[in-house]
Short mmCIF file of C-alpha atoms in Angstrom, two decimals:
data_model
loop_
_atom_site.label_atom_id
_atom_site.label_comp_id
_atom_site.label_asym_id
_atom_site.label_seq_id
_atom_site.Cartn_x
_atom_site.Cartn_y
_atom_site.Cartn_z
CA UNK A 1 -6.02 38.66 38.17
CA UNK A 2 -7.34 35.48 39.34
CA UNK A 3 -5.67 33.99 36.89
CA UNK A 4 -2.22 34.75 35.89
CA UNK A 5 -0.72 32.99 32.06
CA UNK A 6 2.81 32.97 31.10
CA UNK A 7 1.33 31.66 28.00
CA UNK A 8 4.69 31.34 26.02
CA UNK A 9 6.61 29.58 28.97
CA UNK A 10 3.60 27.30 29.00
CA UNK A 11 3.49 28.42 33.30
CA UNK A 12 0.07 29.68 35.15
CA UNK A 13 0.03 31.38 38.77
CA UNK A 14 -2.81 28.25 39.16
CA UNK A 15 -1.20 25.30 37.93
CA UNK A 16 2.67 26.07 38.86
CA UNK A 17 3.87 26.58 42.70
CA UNK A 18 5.96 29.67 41.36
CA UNK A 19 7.74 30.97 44.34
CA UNK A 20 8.66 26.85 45.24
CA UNK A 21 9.90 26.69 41.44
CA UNK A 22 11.92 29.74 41.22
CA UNK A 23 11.46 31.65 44.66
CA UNK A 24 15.75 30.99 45.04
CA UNK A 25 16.58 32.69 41.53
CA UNK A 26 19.18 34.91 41.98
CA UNK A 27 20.63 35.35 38.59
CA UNK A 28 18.60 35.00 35.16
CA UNK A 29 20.53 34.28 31.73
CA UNK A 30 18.94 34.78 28.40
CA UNK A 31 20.26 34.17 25.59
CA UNK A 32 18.99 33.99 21.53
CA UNK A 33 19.56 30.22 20.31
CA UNK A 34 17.70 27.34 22.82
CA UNK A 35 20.77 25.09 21.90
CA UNK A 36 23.36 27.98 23.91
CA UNK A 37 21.25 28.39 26.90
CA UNK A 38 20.71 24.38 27.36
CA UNK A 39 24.47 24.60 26.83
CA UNK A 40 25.29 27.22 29.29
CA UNK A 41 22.94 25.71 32.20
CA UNK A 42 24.85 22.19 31.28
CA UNK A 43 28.02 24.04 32.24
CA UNK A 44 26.39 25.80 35.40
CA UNK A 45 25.26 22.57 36.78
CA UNK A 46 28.95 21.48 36.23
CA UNK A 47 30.83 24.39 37.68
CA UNK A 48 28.77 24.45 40.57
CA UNK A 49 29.17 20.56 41.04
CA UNK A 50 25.32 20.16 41.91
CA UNK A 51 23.77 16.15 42.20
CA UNK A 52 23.25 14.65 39.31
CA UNK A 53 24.30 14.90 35.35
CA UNK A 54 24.46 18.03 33.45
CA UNK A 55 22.69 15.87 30.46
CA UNK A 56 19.70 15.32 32.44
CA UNK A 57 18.12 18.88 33.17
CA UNK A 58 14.68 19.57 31.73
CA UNK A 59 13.14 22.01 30.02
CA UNK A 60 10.62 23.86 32.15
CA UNK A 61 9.10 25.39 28.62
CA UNK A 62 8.75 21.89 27.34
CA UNK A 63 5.05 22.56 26.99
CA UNK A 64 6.02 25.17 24.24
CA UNK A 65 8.15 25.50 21.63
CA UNK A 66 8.38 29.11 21.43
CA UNK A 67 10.86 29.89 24.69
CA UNK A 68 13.15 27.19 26.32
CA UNK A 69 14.29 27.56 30.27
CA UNK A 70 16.44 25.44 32.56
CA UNK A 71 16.77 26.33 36.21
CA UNK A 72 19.91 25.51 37.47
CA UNK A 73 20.58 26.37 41.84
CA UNK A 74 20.06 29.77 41.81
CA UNK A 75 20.82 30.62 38.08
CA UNK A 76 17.88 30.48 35.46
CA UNK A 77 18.66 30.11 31.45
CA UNK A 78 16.12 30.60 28.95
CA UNK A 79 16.23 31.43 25.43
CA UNK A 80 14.61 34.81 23.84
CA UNK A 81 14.73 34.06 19.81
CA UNK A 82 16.32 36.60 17.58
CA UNK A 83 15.20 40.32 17.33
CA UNK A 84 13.36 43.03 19.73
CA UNK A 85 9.35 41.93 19.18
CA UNK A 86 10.49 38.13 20.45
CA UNK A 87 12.78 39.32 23.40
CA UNK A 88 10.21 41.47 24.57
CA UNK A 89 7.43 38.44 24.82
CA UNK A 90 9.58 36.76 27.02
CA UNK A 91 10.50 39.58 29.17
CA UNK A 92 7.34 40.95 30.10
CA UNK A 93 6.46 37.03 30.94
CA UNK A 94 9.68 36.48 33.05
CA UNK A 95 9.37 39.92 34.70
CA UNK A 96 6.03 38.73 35.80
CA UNK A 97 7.14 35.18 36.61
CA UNK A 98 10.24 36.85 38.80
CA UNK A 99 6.93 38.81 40.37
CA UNK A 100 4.49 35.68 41.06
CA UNK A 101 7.76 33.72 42.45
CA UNK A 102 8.44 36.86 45.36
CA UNK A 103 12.38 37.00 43.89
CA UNK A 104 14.09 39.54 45.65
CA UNK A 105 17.54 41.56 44.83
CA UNK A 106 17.83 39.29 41.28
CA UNK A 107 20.06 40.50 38.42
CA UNK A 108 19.37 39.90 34.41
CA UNK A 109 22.07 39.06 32.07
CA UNK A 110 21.75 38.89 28.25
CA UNK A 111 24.22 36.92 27.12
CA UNK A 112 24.93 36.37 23.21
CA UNK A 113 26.93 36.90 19.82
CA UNK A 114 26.68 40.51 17.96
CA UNK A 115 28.97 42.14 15.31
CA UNK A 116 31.91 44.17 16.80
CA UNK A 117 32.79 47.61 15.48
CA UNK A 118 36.28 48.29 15.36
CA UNK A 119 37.33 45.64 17.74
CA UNK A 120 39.15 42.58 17.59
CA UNK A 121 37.48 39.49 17.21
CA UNK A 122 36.37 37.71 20.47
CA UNK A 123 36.53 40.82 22.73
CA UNK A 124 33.17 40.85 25.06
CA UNK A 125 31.37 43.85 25.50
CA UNK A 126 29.75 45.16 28.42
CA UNK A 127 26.95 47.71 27.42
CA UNK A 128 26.81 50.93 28.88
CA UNK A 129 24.22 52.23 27.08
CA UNK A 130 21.70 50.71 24.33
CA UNK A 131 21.46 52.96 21.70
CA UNK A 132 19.10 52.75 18.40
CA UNK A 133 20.24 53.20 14.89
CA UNK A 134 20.72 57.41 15.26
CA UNK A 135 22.94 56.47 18.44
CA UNK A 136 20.91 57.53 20.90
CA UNK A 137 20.11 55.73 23.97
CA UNK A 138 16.15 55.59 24.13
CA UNK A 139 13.98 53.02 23.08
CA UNK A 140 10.72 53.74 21.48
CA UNK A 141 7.44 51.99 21.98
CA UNK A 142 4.04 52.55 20.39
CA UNK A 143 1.46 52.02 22.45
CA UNK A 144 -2.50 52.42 21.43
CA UNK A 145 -0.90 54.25 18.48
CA UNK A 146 1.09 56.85 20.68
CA UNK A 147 4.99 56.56 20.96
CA UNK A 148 6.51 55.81 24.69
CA UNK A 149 10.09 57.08 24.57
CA UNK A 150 12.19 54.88 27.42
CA UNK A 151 15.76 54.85 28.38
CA UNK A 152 18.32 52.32 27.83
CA UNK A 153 21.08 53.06 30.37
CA UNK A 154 21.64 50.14 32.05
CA UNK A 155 23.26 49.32 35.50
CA UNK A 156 26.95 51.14 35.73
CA UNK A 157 28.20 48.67 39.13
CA UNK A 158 27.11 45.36 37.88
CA UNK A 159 29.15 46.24 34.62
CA UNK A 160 32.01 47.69 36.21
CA UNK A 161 32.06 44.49 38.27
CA UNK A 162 32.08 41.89 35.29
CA UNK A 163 34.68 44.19 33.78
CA UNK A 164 36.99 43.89 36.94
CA UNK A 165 36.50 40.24 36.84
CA UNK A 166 37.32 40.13 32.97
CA UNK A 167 40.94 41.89 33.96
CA UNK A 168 41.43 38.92 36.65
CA UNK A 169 41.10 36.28 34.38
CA UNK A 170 42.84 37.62 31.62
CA UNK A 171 41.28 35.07 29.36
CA UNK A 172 40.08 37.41 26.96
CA UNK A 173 39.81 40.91 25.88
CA UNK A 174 36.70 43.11 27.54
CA UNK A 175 35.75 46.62 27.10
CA UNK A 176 32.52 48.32 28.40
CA UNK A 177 30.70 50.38 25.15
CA UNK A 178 27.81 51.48 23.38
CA UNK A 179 25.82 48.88 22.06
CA UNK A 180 23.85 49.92 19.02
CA UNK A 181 20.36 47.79 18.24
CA UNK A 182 19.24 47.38 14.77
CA UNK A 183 15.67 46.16 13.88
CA UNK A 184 17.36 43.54 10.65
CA UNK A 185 20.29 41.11 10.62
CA UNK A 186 20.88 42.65 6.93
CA UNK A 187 19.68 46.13 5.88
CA UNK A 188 19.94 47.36 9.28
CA UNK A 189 23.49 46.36 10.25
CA UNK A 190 24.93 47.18 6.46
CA UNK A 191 25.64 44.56 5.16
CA UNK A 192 26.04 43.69 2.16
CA UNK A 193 24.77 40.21 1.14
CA UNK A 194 21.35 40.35 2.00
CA UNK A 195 18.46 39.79 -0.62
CA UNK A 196 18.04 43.88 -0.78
CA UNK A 197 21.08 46.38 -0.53
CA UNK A 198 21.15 50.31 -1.35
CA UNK A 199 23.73 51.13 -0.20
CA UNK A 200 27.87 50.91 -1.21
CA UNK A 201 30.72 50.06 0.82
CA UNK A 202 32.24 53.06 1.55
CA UNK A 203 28.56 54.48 2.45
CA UNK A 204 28.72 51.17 5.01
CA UNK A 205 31.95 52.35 6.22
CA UNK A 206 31.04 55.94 6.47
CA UNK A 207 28.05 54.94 8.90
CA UNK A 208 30.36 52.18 10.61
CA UNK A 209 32.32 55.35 11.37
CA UNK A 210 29.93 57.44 12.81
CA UNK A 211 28.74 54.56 14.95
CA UNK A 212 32.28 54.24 16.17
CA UNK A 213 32.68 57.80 16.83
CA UNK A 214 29.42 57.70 19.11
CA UNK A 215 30.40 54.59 21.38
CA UNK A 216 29.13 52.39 19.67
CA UNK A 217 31.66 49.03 19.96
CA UNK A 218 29.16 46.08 18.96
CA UNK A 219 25.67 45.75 17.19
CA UNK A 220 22.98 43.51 17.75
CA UNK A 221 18.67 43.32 17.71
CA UNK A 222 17.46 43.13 21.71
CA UNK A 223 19.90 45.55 23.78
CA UNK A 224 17.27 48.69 23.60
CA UNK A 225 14.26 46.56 24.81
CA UNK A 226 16.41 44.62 27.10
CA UNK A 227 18.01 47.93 28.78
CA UNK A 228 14.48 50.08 28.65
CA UNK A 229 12.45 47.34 30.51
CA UNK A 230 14.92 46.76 33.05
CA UNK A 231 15.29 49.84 33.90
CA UNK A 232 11.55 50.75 34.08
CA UNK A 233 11.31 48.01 36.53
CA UNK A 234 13.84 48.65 38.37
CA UNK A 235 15.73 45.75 37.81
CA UNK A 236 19.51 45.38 37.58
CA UNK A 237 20.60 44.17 34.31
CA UNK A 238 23.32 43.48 32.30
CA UNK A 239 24.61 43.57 28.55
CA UNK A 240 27.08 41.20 26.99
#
């Protein structure tokens, strides 16, 4: 294209110097909530003692309000929203930015909150596999009306890695597990509060069990999308 539009990062291959922006990124963190991932680059700009405050990084997406990203050395943070349709948006456009910048050998972690299944509160999870609501670890796409199945294993090193790291700092409990995506906060996770509910408790539990049976250790909305495009790209990404 002559032309290239991250529309929703408010960035253009014509009116950004991509690779001088972001030709160093090594390490891309996304995250749901725009206040956690100005947050987390505030504490990456601390730990690796870089020039300047913390409090006075800017928002590269400022032109937007959809997306929010901070580049901090090496490491970019952006936001994604909440649920598989807005994750994917900003994929495809940072896949594409990672492209137009010539980033080589970078790894993508997803870093966020989901509901644990049979686990102790706090304990991270590293996803091996992103599985949909039937546990299985595919993700399914419609495309011009026809249905792309993709799958959602994700990269077994880079996890084994973080979960040798979690053992050395013994700060908190780690396992690696399934990680089941739902397409609802509510209905789709079975609970029981939301504004429609068909379901009882022990038919919740029943499921919960099943789930547990099959891997599954947390639940979320993004993993399958998350897992399915880095893997068709061939980039190395991780699950927490």
């Amino acid at each position: 294209m002559e032309e290239d539009i991250l529309y929703h990062f408010s960035l253009s291959t014509k009116t950004h110097n991509l690779p001088e922006m972001f030709g160093d990124t090594k390490f891309v963190c996304v995250g749901g909530s725009a206040n956690r991932m100005r947050a987390f680059a505030q504490f990456m700009h601390h730990e690796m003692k870089l020039t300047g405050t913390p409090e006075d990084i800017r928002d590269i997406c400022e032109g937007t309000d959809r997306y929010c990203m901070y580049k901090v050395g090496p490491v970019l943070s952006i936001s994604h929203g909440m649920g598989v349709p807005s994750i994917s948006i900003m994929l495809h456009e940072l896949i594409k930015l990672l492209h137009h910048a010539q980033c080589r050998d970078v790894v993508l972690f997803r870093l966020g909150t989901s509901g644990g299944v049979g686990l102790a509160p706090g304990t991270v999870v590293i996803t091996d596999k992103a599985v949909d609501y039937s546990f299985r670890p595919k993700f399914e796409q419609v495309v011009l009306g026809k249905v792309i199945t993709r799958s959602t294993e994700l990269d077994e090193g880079v996890a084994k890695e973080l979960l040798q790291c979690s053992n050395e700092l013994q700060n908190f409990p780690t396992v690696i597990g399934n990680t089941m995506c739902t397409h609802d906060f509510y209905e789709g996770q079975g609970r029981l509060d939301g504004a429609l509910c068909s379901f009882s408790h022990e038919e919740k539990l029943e499921y919960l069990r099943k789930a547990y049976e099959a891997g599954v250790r947390n639940i979320e909305m993004e993993s399958t999308v998350f897992a399915s495009m880095c893997r068709v790209c061939g980039l190395k990404g991780v699950y927490l």
